[in-house]
Amino acid sequence: MILVTGATGTTGSLLVRQLSAAGISFRIMARDRAKAVRAAGEGVEIVEGDFSQPDSLGRALEEVERVYLVSSPNEHGAELEKNMIAACARSGGTKHVVKVSVIGADPNSQFTLLRQHGQIEKYLEDSGLMFTHLRPNSFMQNTLMFTPTIQAQGAFYAPAGEGRVSFIDARDIASVAAVALTETGHENKAYNLTGPEALSYTDVASKISNMTGREVIYVDVPAEAAREGMMQAGLSAWLTDALIEVYGSWRTGAGAEVTDDISRVTKRPAHTFDDFLRNYSGAFTS
Ligand SMILES: NC(=O)c1ccc[n+]([C@@H]2O[C@H](COP(=O)([O-])OP(=O)(O)OC[C@H]3O[C@@H](n4cnc5c(N)ncnc54)[C@H](OP(=O)(O)O)[C@@H]3O)[C@@H](O)[C@H]2O)c1
């Protein structure tokens, strides 16, 4: 049995779709059953569980051999994911955890998100369980958060300068996860998952313009203005600061590494940004 966590989120919901389409049986663990049904549809086995409530995790893990582990980026992320890893190790039956991490994860990183994921990876490696670390770059799907200003003003704003980033389509993360959860040969490996090309936000704006037939521009904004905007949008101070760090690293070119790990694992090419825009065109045009 496979247990999928985070099924109401971006990668988990895409993974659930792919496993269902392939006829692979799995169970979901979710905090909110109704939300999980909306994400996965009727007929999928759902067990309620919460990483912050260790006692709730054992039942979800009954007869489970492999686990897809993902949670939201927040300041308690390490503690929450470690609770789940400890429960997997305690369960006796769980052997392999496929964890969503981040490209550049390192327990000693100067960057908050990379350090947090690096610490969780290390905890998983030391747990005695088999692991597969999925280390994606920034999701193409994050661009969807820009659609309100793209539609209202023909512009989007970020403090990324002209830094190029090998954005990844989250569907490819789900595809790699599906392979790691259902085939052998991916145990105790780490995959650096990127799209096939590194693009600046100016490049992205030009691609959106071409796709929509309407000019869209990218506006590079100072980090302080971006921080204010993110806080106003309801992001926590912790996440805001962590994301500002990531944008700052992009400005130095640190986001541009391109790997072929997706095509090596899935035997299919990674989606391009143009593929993504074609497939999500409604979000940019409606
Ligand atoms: N976005 C990016 O560009 C990017 C890039 C690299 C790495 N990452 C990493 O990817 C991960 C996020 O992946 P994602 O976008 O697929 O997830 P997501 O959309 O942020 O969703 C998070 C999922 O985790 C669940 N969750 C949160 N807290 C939980 C708890 N206490 N107990 C049980 N479930 C809980 C959420 O359930 P609810 O619906 O109940 O909230 C939701 O299903 C983060 O670790 C982030 O650092 C993201």
mmCIF file with all atom_site columns, N, CA and C in Angstrom, residues 84-153:
data_model
loop_
_atom_site.group_PDB
_atom_site.id
_atom_site.type_symbol
_atom_site.label_atom_id
_atom_site.label_alt_id
_atom_site.label_comp_id
_atom_site.label_asym_id
_atom_site.label_entity_id
_atom_site.label_seq_id
_atom_site.pdbx_PDB_ins_code
_atom_site.Cartn_x
_atom_site.Cartn_y
_atom_site.Cartn_z
_atom_site.occupancy
_atom_site.B_iso_or_equiv
_atom_site.pdbx_formal_charge
_atom_site.auth_seq_id
_atom_site.auth_comp_id
_atom_site.auth_asym_id
_atom_site.auth_atom_id
_atom_site.pdbx_PDB_model_num
ATOM 1   N N  . MET A 1 84  ? 6.195  12.664 11.118  1.00 0.00 ? 84  MET A N  1
ATOM 2   C CA . MET A 1 84  ? 5.703  11.626 10.186  1.00 0.00 ? 84  MET A CA 1
ATOM 3   C C  . MET A 1 84  ? 6.786  10.582 9.938   1.00 0.00 ? 84  MET A C  1
ATOM 4   N N  . ILE A 1 85  ? 8.020  11.024 9.801   1.00 0.00 ? 85  ILE A N  1
ATOM 5   C CA . ILE A 1 85  ? 9.117  10.068 9.556   1.00 0.00 ? 85  ILE A CA 1
ATOM 6   C C  . ILE A 1 85  ? 9.265  9.136  10.766  1.00 0.00 ? 85  ILE A C  1
ATOM 7   N N  . ALA A 1 86  ? 9.177  9.714  11.961  1.00 0.00 ? 86  ALA A N  1
ATOM 8   C CA . ALA A 1 86  ? 9.282  8.877  13.177  1.00 0.00 ? 86  ALA A CA 1
ATOM 9   C C  . ALA A 1 86  ? 8.140  7.865  13.216  1.00 0.00 ? 86  ALA A C  1
ATOM 10  N N  . ALA A 1 87  ? 6.942  8.294  12.837  1.00 0.00 ? 87  ALA A N  1
ATOM 11  C CA . ALA A 1 87  ? 5.793  7.368  12.828  1.00 0.00 ? 87  ALA A CA 1
ATOM 12  C C  . ALA A 1 87  ? 6.017  6.258  11.802  1.00 0.00 ? 87  ALA A C  1
ATOM 13  N N  . CYS A 1 88  ? 6.585  6.603  10.658  1.00 0.00 ? 88  CYS A N  1
ATOM 14  C CA . CYS A 1 88  ? 6.889  5.585  9.626   1.00 0.00 ? 88  CYS A CA 1
ATOM 15  C C  . CYS A 1 88  ? 7.883  4.566  10.196  1.00 0.00 ? 88  CYS A C  1
ATOM 16  N N  . ALA A 1 89  ? 8.921  5.057  10.863  1.00 0.00 ? 89  ALA A N  1
ATOM 17  C CA . ALA A 1 89  ? 9.950  4.153  11.401  1.00 0.00 ? 89  ALA A CA 1
ATOM 18  C C  . ALA A 1 89  ? 9.352  3.262  12.487  1.00 0.00 ? 89  ALA A C  1
ATOM 19  N N  . ARG A 1 90  ? 8.439  3.844  13.300  1.00 0.00 ? 90  ARG A N  1
ATOM 20  C CA . ARG A 1 90  ? 7.792  3.075  14.382  1.00 0.00 ? 90  ARG A CA 1
ATOM 21  C C  . ARG A 1 90  ? 6.853  2.015  13.847  1.00 0.00 ? 90  ARG A C  1
ATOM 22  N N  . SER A 1 91  ? 6.268  2.290  12.691  1.00 0.00 ? 91  SER A N  1
ATOM 23  C CA . SER A 1 91  ? 5.162  1.444  12.209  1.00 0.00 ? 91  SER A CA 1
ATOM 24  C C  . SER A 1 91  ? 5.612  0.009  11.937  1.00 0.00 ? 91  SER A C  1
ATOM 25  N N  . GLY A 1 92  ? 6.886  -0.169 11.644  1.00 0.00 ? 92  GLY A N  1
ATOM 26  C CA . GLY A 1 92  ? 7.359  -1.532 11.372  1.00 0.00 ? 92  GLY A CA 1
ATOM 27  C C  . GLY A 1 92  ? 7.172  -1.929 9.925   1.00 0.00 ? 92  GLY A C  1
ATOM 28  N N  . GLY A 1 93  ? 6.055  -1.529 9.325   1.00 0.00 ? 93  GLY A N  1
ATOM 29  C CA . GLY A 1 93  ? 5.780  -1.960 7.952   1.00 0.00 ? 93  GLY A CA 1
ATOM 30  C C  . GLY A 1 93  ? 6.290  -0.990 6.886   1.00 0.00 ? 93  GLY A C  1
ATOM 31  N N  . THR A 1 94  ? 6.390  0.294  7.246   1.00 0.00 ? 94  THR A N  1
ATOM 32  C CA . THR A 1 94  ? 6.789  1.294  6.247   1.00 0.00 ? 94  THR A CA 1
ATOM 33  C C  . THR A 1 94  ? 8.288  1.198  5.994   1.00 0.00 ? 94  THR A C  1
ATOM 34  N N  . LYS A 1 95  ? 8.627  1.126  4.706   1.00 0.00 ? 95  LYS A N  1
ATOM 35  C CA . LYS A 1 95  ? 10.028 0.900  4.359   1.00 0.00 ? 95  LYS A CA 1
ATOM 36  C C  . LYS A 1 95  ? 10.660 2.067  3.615   1.00 0.00 ? 95  LYS A C  1
ATOM 37  N N  . HIS A 1 96  ? 9.853  2.865  2.927   1.00 0.00 ? 96  HIS A N  1
ATOM 38  C CA . HIS A 1 96  ? 10.425 3.819  1.975   1.00 0.00 ? 96  HIS A CA 1
ATOM 39  C C  . HIS A 1 96  ? 9.603  5.111  1.984   1.00 0.00 ? 96  HIS A C  1
ATOM 40  N N  . VAL A 1 97  ? 10.278 6.244  2.146   1.00 0.00 ? 97  VAL A N  1
ATOM 41  C CA . VAL A 1 97  ? 9.619  7.557  2.123   1.00 0.00 ? 97  VAL A CA 1
ATOM 42  C C  . VAL A 1 97  ? 10.147 8.358  0.939   1.00 0.00 ? 97  VAL A C  1
ATOM 43  N N  . VAL A 1 98  ? 9.237  8.833  0.105   1.00 0.00 ? 98  VAL A N  1
ATOM 44  C CA . VAL A 1 98  ? 9.580  9.712  -1.017  1.00 0.00 ? 98  VAL A CA 1
ATOM 45  C C  . VAL A 1 98  ? 9.219  11.127 -0.568  1.00 0.00 ? 98  VAL A C  1
ATOM 46  N N  . LYS A 1 99  ? 10.253 11.929 -0.327  1.00 0.00 ? 99  LYS A N  1
ATOM 47  C CA . LYS A 1 99  ? 10.047 13.248 0.295   1.00 0.00 ? 99  LYS A CA 1
ATOM 48  C C  . LYS A 1 99  ? 10.218 14.410 -0.677  1.00 0.00 ? 99  LYS A C  1
ATOM 49  N N  . VAL A 1 100 ? 9.277  15.312 -0.683  1.00 0.00 ? 100 VAL A N  1
ATOM 50  C CA . VAL A 1 100 ? 9.451  16.549 -1.460  1.00 0.00 ? 100 VAL A CA 1
ATOM 51  C C  . VAL A 1 100 ? 10.347 17.486 -0.673  1.00 0.00 ? 100 VAL A C  1
ATOM 52  N N  . SER A 1 101 ? 11.474 17.830 -1.272  1.00 0.00 ? 101 SER A N  1
ATOM 53  C CA . SER A 1 101 ? 12.460 18.691 -0.636  1.00 0.00 ? 101 SER A CA 1
ATOM 54  C C  . SER A 1 101 ? 12.609 19.941 -1.515  1.00 0.00 ? 101 SER A C  1
ATOM 55  N N  . VAL A 1 102 ? 13.799 20.413 -1.713  1.00 0.00 ? 102 VAL A N  1
ATOM 56  C CA . VAL A 1 102 ? 14.018 21.592 -2.563  1.00 0.00 ? 102 VAL A CA 1
ATOM 57  C C  . VAL A 1 102 ? 15.425 21.508 -3.151  1.00 0.00 ? 102 VAL A C  1
ATOM 58  N N  . ILE A 1 103 ? 15.600 22.045 -4.340  1.00 0.00 ? 103 ILE A N  1
ATOM 59  C CA . ILE A 1 103 ? 16.928 22.019 -4.951  1.00 0.00 ? 103 ILE A CA 1
ATOM 60  C C  . ILE A 1 103 ? 17.903 22.808 -4.059  1.00 0.00 ? 103 ILE A C  1
ATOM 61  N N  . GLY A 1 104 ? 19.070 22.251 -3.841  1.00 0.00 ? 104 GLY A N  1
ATOM 62  C CA . GLY A 1 104 ? 20.052 22.917 -2.986  1.00 0.00 ? 104 GLY A CA 1
ATOM 63  C C  . GLY A 1 104 ? 19.894 22.596 -1.513  1.00 0.00 ? 104 GLY A C  1
ATOM 64  N N  . ALA A 1 105 ? 18.978 21.663 -1.162  1.00 0.00 ? 105 ALA A N  1
ATOM 65  C CA . ALA A 1 105 ? 18.760 21.336 0.259   1.00 0.00 ? 105 ALA A CA 1
ATOM 66  C C  . ALA A 1 105 ? 20.083 20.969 0.918   1.00 0.00 ? 105 ALA A C  1
ATOM 67  N N  . ASP A 1 106 ? 20.283 21.533 2.100   1.00 0.00 ? 106 ASP A N  1
ATOM 68  C CA . ASP A 1 106 ? 21.551 21.314 2.807   1.00 0.00 ? 106 ASP A CA 1
ATOM 69  C C  . ASP A 1 106 ? 21.329 21.742 4.268   1.00 0.00 ? 106 ASP A C  1
ATOM 70  N N  . PRO A 1 107 ? 21.589 20.852 5.211   1.00 0.00 ? 107 PRO A N  1
ATOM 71  C CA . PRO A 1 107 ? 21.328 21.203 6.618   1.00 0.00 ? 107 PRO A CA 1
ATOM 72  C C  . PRO A 1 107 ? 22.113 22.424 7.091   1.00 0.00 ? 107 PRO A C  1
ATOM 73  N N  . ASN A 1 108 ? 23.172 22.786 6.358   1.00 0.00 ? 108 ASN A N  1
ATOM 74  C CA . ASN A 1 108 ? 23.976 23.944 6.772   1.00 0.00 ? 108 ASN A CA 1
ATOM 75  C C  . ASN A 1 108 ? 23.798 25.146 5.857   1.00 0.00 ? 108 ASN A C  1
ATOM 76  N N  . SER A 1 109 ? 22.775 25.114 4.994   1.00 0.00 ? 109 SER A N  1
ATOM 77  C CA . SER A 1 109 ? 22.596 26.217 4.044   1.00 0.00 ? 109 SER A CA 1
ATOM 78  C C  . SER A 1 109 ? 22.340 27.539 4.776   1.00 0.00 ? 109 SER A C  1
ATOM 79  N N  . GLN A 1 110 ? 22.759 28.626 4.154   1.00 0.00 ? 110 GLN A N  1
ATOM 80  C CA . GLN A 1 110 ? 22.439 29.956 4.706   1.00 0.00 ? 110 GLN A CA 1
ATOM 81  C C  . GLN A 1 110 ? 20.977 30.315 4.422   1.00 0.00 ? 110 GLN A C  1
ATOM 82  N N  . PHE A 1 111 ? 20.320 29.581 3.529   1.00 0.00 ? 111 PHE A N  1
ATOM 83  C CA . PHE A 1 111 ? 18.937 29.903 3.152   1.00 0.00 ? 111 PHE A CA 1
ATOM 84  C C  . PHE A 1 111 ? 17.954 29.051 3.975   1.00 0.00 ? 111 PHE A C  1
ATOM 85  N N  . THR A 1 112 ? 16.958 29.725 4.553   1.00 0.00 ? 112 THR A N  1
ATOM 86  C CA . THR A 1 112 ? 16.061 29.075 5.511   1.00 0.00 ? 112 THR A CA 1
ATOM 87  C C  . THR A 1 112 ? 15.397 27.818 4.933   1.00 0.00 ? 112 THR A C  1
ATOM 88  N N  . LEU A 1 113 ? 14.794 27.935 3.739   1.00 0.00 ? 113 LEU A N  1
ATOM 89  C CA . LEU A 1 113 ? 14.046 26.795 3.196   1.00 0.00 ? 113 LEU A CA 1
ATOM 90  C C  . LEU A 1 113 ? 14.981 25.630 2.859   1.00 0.00 ? 113 LEU A C  1
ATOM 91  N N  . LEU A 1 114 ? 16.150 25.952 2.313   1.00 0.00 ? 114 LEU A N  1
ATOM 92  C CA . LEU A 1 114 ? 17.116 24.911 1.938   1.00 0.00 ? 114 LEU A CA 1
ATOM 93  C C  . LEU A 1 114 ? 17.665 24.218 3.189   1.00 0.00 ? 114 LEU A C  1
ATOM 94  N N  . ARG A 1 115 ? 17.852 25.041 4.240   1.00 0.00 ? 115 ARG A N  1
ATOM 95  C CA . ARG A 1 115 ? 18.366 24.468 5.491   1.00 0.00 ? 115 ARG A CA 1
ATOM 96  C C  . ARG A 1 115 ? 17.304 23.563 6.130   1.00 0.00 ? 115 ARG A C  1
ATOM 97  N N  . GLN A 1 116 ? 16.048 24.045 6.139   1.00 0.00 ? 116 GLN A N  1
ATOM 98  C CA . GLN A 1 116 ? 14.989 23.233 6.765   1.00 0.00 ? 116 GLN A CA 1
ATOM 99  C C  . GLN A 1 116 ? 14.830 21.886 6.054   1.00 0.00 ? 116 GLN A C  1
ATOM 100 N N  . HIS A 1 117 ? 14.789 21.928 4.725   1.00 0.00 ? 117 HIS A N  1
ATOM 101 C CA . HIS A 1 117 ? 14.641 20.658 3.993   1.00 0.00 ? 117 HIS A CA 1
ATOM 102 C C  . HIS A 1 117 ? 15.878 19.775 4.178   1.00 0.00 ? 117 HIS A C  1
ATOM 103 N N  . GLY A 1 118 ? 17.056 20.409 4.215   1.00 0.00 ? 118 GLY A N  1
ATOM 104 C CA . GLY A 1 118 ? 18.280 19.626 4.421   1.00 0.00 ? 118 GLY A CA 1
ATOM 105 C C  . GLY A 1 118 ? 18.241 18.902 5.758   1.00 0.00 ? 118 GLY A C  1
ATOM 106 N N  . GLN A 1 119 ? 17.694 19.575 6.781   1.00 0.00 ? 119 GLN A N  1
ATOM 107 C CA . GLN A 1 119 ? 17.625 18.947 8.112   1.00 0.00 ? 119 GLN A CA 1
ATOM 108 C C  . GLN A 1 119 ? 16.622 17.786 8.109   1.00 0.00 ? 119 GLN A C  1
ATOM 109 N N  . ILE A 1 120 ? 15.522 17.962 7.390   1.00 0.00 ? 120 ILE A N  1
ATOM 110 C CA . ILE A 1 120 ? 14.543 16.853 7.330   1.00 0.00 ? 120 ILE A CA 1
ATOM 111 C C  . ILE A 1 120 ? 15.137 15.678 6.549   1.00 0.00 ? 120 ILE A C  1
ATOM 112 N N  . GLU A 1 121 ? 15.803 15.984 5.425   1.00 0.00 ? 121 GLU A N  1
ATOM 113 C CA . GLU A 1 121 ? 16.448 14.912 4.641   1.00 0.00 ? 121 GLU A CA 1
ATOM 114 C C  . GLU A 1 121 ? 17.396 14.100 5.530   1.00 0.00 ? 121 GLU A C  1
ATOM 115 N N  . LYS A 1 122 ? 18.191 14.802 6.319   1.00 0.00 ? 122 LYS A N  1
ATOM 116 C CA . LYS A 1 122 ? 19.190 14.140 7.174   1.00 0.00 ? 122 LYS A CA 1
ATOM 117 C C  . LYS A 1 122 ? 18.485 13.250 8.199   1.00 0.00 ? 122 LYS A C  1
ATOM 118 N N  . TYR A 1 123 ? 17.393 13.760 8.770   1.00 0.00 ? 123 TYR A N  1
ATOM 119 C CA . TYR A 1 123 ? 16.629 12.989 9.761   1.00 0.00 ? 123 TYR A CA 1
ATOM 120 C C  . TYR A 1 123 ? 16.082 11.717 9.117   1.00 0.00 ? 123 TYR A C  1
ATOM 121 N N  . LEU A 1 124 ? 15.599 11.868 7.891   1.00 0.00 ? 124 LEU A N  1
ATOM 122 C CA . LEU A 1 124 ? 15.060 10.701 7.168   1.00 0.00 ? 124 LEU A CA 1
ATOM 123 C C  . LEU A 1 124 ? 16.175 9.697  6.874   1.00 0.00 ? 124 LEU A C  1
ATOM 124 N N  . GLU A 1 125 ? 17.319 10.216 6.429   1.00 0.00 ? 125 GLU A N  1
ATOM 125 C CA . GLU A 1 125 ? 18.442 9.312  6.114   1.00 0.00 ? 125 GLU A CA 1
ATOM 126 C C  . GLU A 1 125 ? 18.890 8.550  7.364   1.00 0.00 ? 125 GLU A C  1
ATOM 127 N N  . ASP A 1 126 ? 18.835 9.221  8.533   1.00 0.00 ? 126 ASP A N  1
ATOM 128 C CA . ASP A 1 126 ? 19.297 8.588  9.776   1.00 0.00 ? 126 ASP A CA 1
ATOM 129 C C  . ASP A 1 126 ? 18.237 7.677  10.397  1.00 0.00 ? 126 ASP A C  1
ATOM 130 N N  . SER A 1 127 ? 17.020 7.683  9.816   1.00 0.00 ? 127 SER A N  1
ATOM 131 C CA . SER A 1 127 ? 15.907 6.945  10.449  1.00 0.00 ? 127 SER A CA 1
ATOM 132 C C  . SER A 1 127 ? 15.982 5.446  10.196  1.00 0.00 ? 127 SER A C  1
ATOM 133 N N  . GLY A 1 128 ? 16.799 5.041  9.228   1.00 0.00 ? 128 GLY A N  1
ATOM 134 C CA . GLY A 1 128 ? 16.847 3.615  8.884   1.00 0.00 ? 128 GLY A CA 1
ATOM 135 C C  . GLY A 1 128 ? 15.871 3.268  7.764   1.00 0.00 ? 128 GLY A C  1
ATOM 136 N N  . LEU A 1 129 ? 14.963 4.204  7.430   1.00 0.00 ? 129 LEU A N  1
ATOM 137 C CA . LEU A 1 129 ? 14.038 3.982  6.308   1.00 0.00 ? 129 LEU A CA 1
ATOM 138 C C  . LEU A 1 129 ? 14.776 4.224  4.991   1.00 0.00 ? 129 LEU A C  1
ATOM 139 N N  . MET A 1 130 ? 14.284 3.627  3.912   1.00 0.00 ? 130 MET A N  1
ATOM 140 C CA . MET A 1 130 ? 14.813 4.005  2.602   1.00 0.00 ? 130 MET A CA 1
ATOM 141 C C  . MET A 1 130 ? 14.173 5.343  2.214   1.00 0.00 ? 130 MET A C  1
ATOM 142 N N  . PHE A 1 131 ? 14.895 6.106  1.420   1.00 0.00 ? 131 PHE A N  1
ATOM 143 C CA . PHE A 1 131 ? 14.391 7.443  1.080   1.00 0.00 ? 131 PHE A CA 1
ATOM 144 C C  . PHE A 1 131 ? 14.607 7.722  -0.407  1.00 0.00 ? 131 PHE A C  1
ATOM 145 N N  . THR A 1 132 ? 13.764 8.595  -0.936  1.00 0.00 ? 132 THR A N  1
ATOM 146 C CA . THR A 1 132 ? 14.064 9.254  -2.212  1.00 0.00 ? 132 THR A CA 1
ATOM 147 C C  . THR A 1 132 ? 13.787 10.730 -1.981  1.00 0.00 ? 132 THR A C  1
ATOM 148 N N  . HIS A 1 133 ? 14.809 11.552 -2.142  1.00 0.00 ? 133 HIS A N  1
ATOM 149 C CA . HIS A 1 133 ? 14.617 12.995 -1.983  1.00 0.00 ? 133 HIS A CA 1
ATOM 150 C C  . HIS A 1 133 ? 14.310 13.589 -3.356  1.00 0.00 ? 133 HIS A C  1
ATOM 151 N N  . LEU A 1 134 ? 13.150 14.215 -3.475  1.00 0.00 ? 134 LEU A N  1
ATOM 152 C CA . LEU A 1 134 ? 12.807 14.942 -4.701  1.00 0.00 ? 134 LEU A CA 1
ATOM 153 C C  . LEU A 1 134 ? 13.118 16.403 -4.429  1.00 0.00 ? 134 LEU A C  1
ATOM 154 N N  . ARG A 1 135 ? 14.105 16.934 -5.149  1.00 0.00 ? 135 ARG A N  1
ATOM 155 C CA . ARG A 1 135 ? 14.553 18.313 -4.878  1.00 0.00 ? 135 ARG A CA 1
ATOM 156 C C  . ARG A 1 135 ? 14.202 19.205 -6.054  1.00 0.00 ? 135 ARG A C  1
ATOM 157 N N  . PRO A 1 136 ? 12.969 19.738 -6.082  1.00 0.00 ? 136 PRO A N  1
ATOM 158 C CA . PRO A 1 136 ? 12.575 20.560 -7.233  1.00 0.00 ? 136 PRO A CA 1
ATOM 159 C C  . PRO A 1 136 ? 13.040 22.001 -7.133  1.00 0.00 ? 136 PRO A C  1
ATOM 160 N N  . ASN A 1 137 ? 13.179 22.621 -8.299  1.00 0.00 ? 137 ASN A N  1
ATOM 161 C CA . ASN A 1 137 ? 13.317 24.068 -8.359  1.00 0.00 ? 137 ASN A CA 1
ATOM 162 C C  . ASN A 1 137 ? 11.911 24.686 -8.263  1.00 0.00 ? 137 ASN A C  1
ATOM 163 N N  . SER A 1 138 ? 11.800 25.976 -8.432  1.00 0.00 ? 138 SER A N  1
ATOM 164 C CA . SER A 1 138 ? 10.519 26.682 -8.283  1.00 0.00 ? 138 SER A CA 1
ATOM 165 C C  . SER A 1 138 ? 9.486  26.157 -9.291  1.00 0.00 ? 138 SER A C  1
ATOM 166 N N  . PHE A 1 139 ? 8.243  25.982 -8.816  1.00 0.00 ? 139 PHE A N  1
ATOM 167 C CA . PHE A 1 139 ? 7.196  25.411 -9.676  1.00 0.00 ? 139 PHE A CA 1
ATOM 168 C C  . PHE A 1 139 ? 6.713  26.452 -10.703 1.00 0.00 ? 139 PHE A C  1
ATOM 169 N N  . MET A 1 140 ? 6.507  26.014 -11.952 1.00 0.00 ? 140 MET A N  1
ATOM 170 C CA . MET A 1 140 ? 5.862  26.890 -12.943 1.00 0.00 ? 140 MET A CA 1
ATOM 171 C C  . MET A 1 140 ? 4.486  27.331 -12.426 1.00 0.00 ? 140 MET A C  1
ATOM 172 N N  . GLN A 1 141 ? 3.829  26.429 -11.698 1.00 0.00 ? 141 GLN A N  1
ATOM 173 C CA . GLN A 1 141 ? 2.475  26.723 -11.191 1.00 0.00 ? 141 GLN A CA 1
ATOM 174 C C  . GLN A 1 141 ? 2.467  27.927 -10.246 1.00 0.00 ? 141 GLN A C  1
ATOM 175 N N  . ASN A 1 142 ? 3.631  28.301 -9.670  1.00 0.00 ? 142 ASN A N  1
ATOM 176 C CA . ASN A 1 142 ? 3.665  29.510 -8.828  1.00 0.00 ? 142 ASN A CA 1
ATOM 177 C C  . ASN A 1 142 ? 3.277  30.753 -9.626  1.00 0.00 ? 142 ASN A C  1
ATOM 178 N N  . THR A 1 143 ? 3.513  30.696 -10.945 1.00 0.00 ? 143 THR A N  1
ATOM 179 C CA . THR A 1 143 ? 3.182  31.846 -11.801 1.00 0.00 ? 143 THR A CA 1
ATOM 180 C C  . THR A 1 143 ? 1.683  32.163 -11.748 1.00 0.00 ? 143 THR A C  1
ATOM 181 N N  . LEU A 1 144 ? 0.881  31.142 -11.361 1.00 0.00 ? 144 LEU A N  1
ATOM 182 C CA . LEU A 1 144 ? -0.570 31.361 -11.312 1.00 0.00 ? 144 LEU A CA 1
ATOM 183 C C  . LEU A 1 144 ? -0.922 32.433 -10.272 1.00 0.00 ? 144 LEU A C  1
ATOM 184 N N  . MET A 1 145 ? -0.032 32.623 -9.280  1.00 0.00 ? 145 MET A N  1
ATOM 185 C CA . MET A 1 145 ? -0.347 33.660 -8.271  1.00 0.00 ? 145 MET A CA 1
ATOM 186 C C  . MET A 1 145 ? -0.233 35.062 -8.868  1.00 0.00 ? 145 MET A C  1
ATOM 187 N N  . PHE A 1 146 ? 0.395  35.169 -10.034 1.00 0.00 ? 146 PHE A N  1
ATOM 188 C CA . PHE A 1 146 ? 0.525  36.488 -10.680 1.00 0.00 ? 146 PHE A CA 1
ATOM 189 C C  . PHE A 1 146 ? -0.705 36.834 -11.549 1.00 0.00 ? 146 PHE A C  1
ATOM 190 N N  . THR A 1 147 ? -1.624 35.877 -11.717 1.00 0.00 ? 147 THR A N  1
ATOM 191 C CA . THR A 1 147 ? -2.694 36.125 -12.700 1.00 0.00 ? 147 THR A CA 1
ATOM 192 C C  . THR A 1 147 ? -3.591 37.332 -12.365 1.00 0.00 ? 147 THR A C  1
ATOM 193 N N  . PRO A 1 148 ? -3.858 37.633 -11.068 1.00 0.00 ? 148 PRO A N  1
ATOM 194 C CA . PRO A 1 148 ? -4.704 38.819 -10.835 1.00 0.00 ? 148 PRO A CA 1
ATOM 195 C C  . PRO A 1 148 ? -4.108 40.102 -11.429 1.00 0.00 ? 148 PRO A C  1
ATOM 196 N N  . THR A 1 149 ? -2.799 40.357 -11.218 1.00 0.00 ? 149 THR A N  1
ATOM 197 C CA . THR A 1 149 ? -2.237 41.609 -11.764 1.00 0.00 ? 149 THR A CA 1
ATOM 198 C C  . THR A 1 149 ? -1.971 41.483 -13.268 1.00 0.00 ? 149 THR A C  1
ATOM 199 N N  . ILE A 1 150 ? -1.723 40.252 -13.726 1.00 0.00 ? 150 ILE A N  1
ATOM 200 C CA . ILE A 1 150 ? -1.549 40.080 -15.185 1.00 0.00 ? 150 ILE A CA 1
ATOM 201 C C  . ILE A 1 150 ? -2.855 40.477 -15.869 1.00 0.00 ? 150 ILE A C  1
ATOM 202 N N  . GLN A 1 151 ? -3.976 40.015 -15.301 1.00 0.00 ? 151 GLN A N  1
ATOM 203 C CA . GLN A 1 151 ? -5.251 40.333 -15.941 1.00 0.00 ? 151 GLN A CA 1
ATOM 204 C C  . GLN A 1 151 ? -5.637 41.804 -15.755 1.00 0.00 ? 151 GLN A C  1
ATOM 205 N N  . ALA A 1 152 ? -5.387 42.351 -14.558 1.00 0.00 ? 152 ALA A N  1
ATOM 206 C CA . ALA A 1 152 ? -5.823 43.724 -14.274 1.00 0.00 ? 152 ALA A CA 1
ATOM 207 C C  . ALA A 1 152 ? -4.909 44.772 -14.899 1.00 0.00 ? 152 ALA A C  1
ATOM 208 N N  . GLN A 1 153 ? -3.572 44.483 -14.927 1.00 0.00 ? 153 GLN A N  1
ATOM 209 C CA . GLN A 1 153 ? -2.615 45.534 -15.314 1.00 0.00 ? 153 GLN A CA 1
ATOM 210 C C  . GLN A 1 153 ? -1.685 45.125 -16.444 1.00 0.00 ? 153 GLN A C  1
#
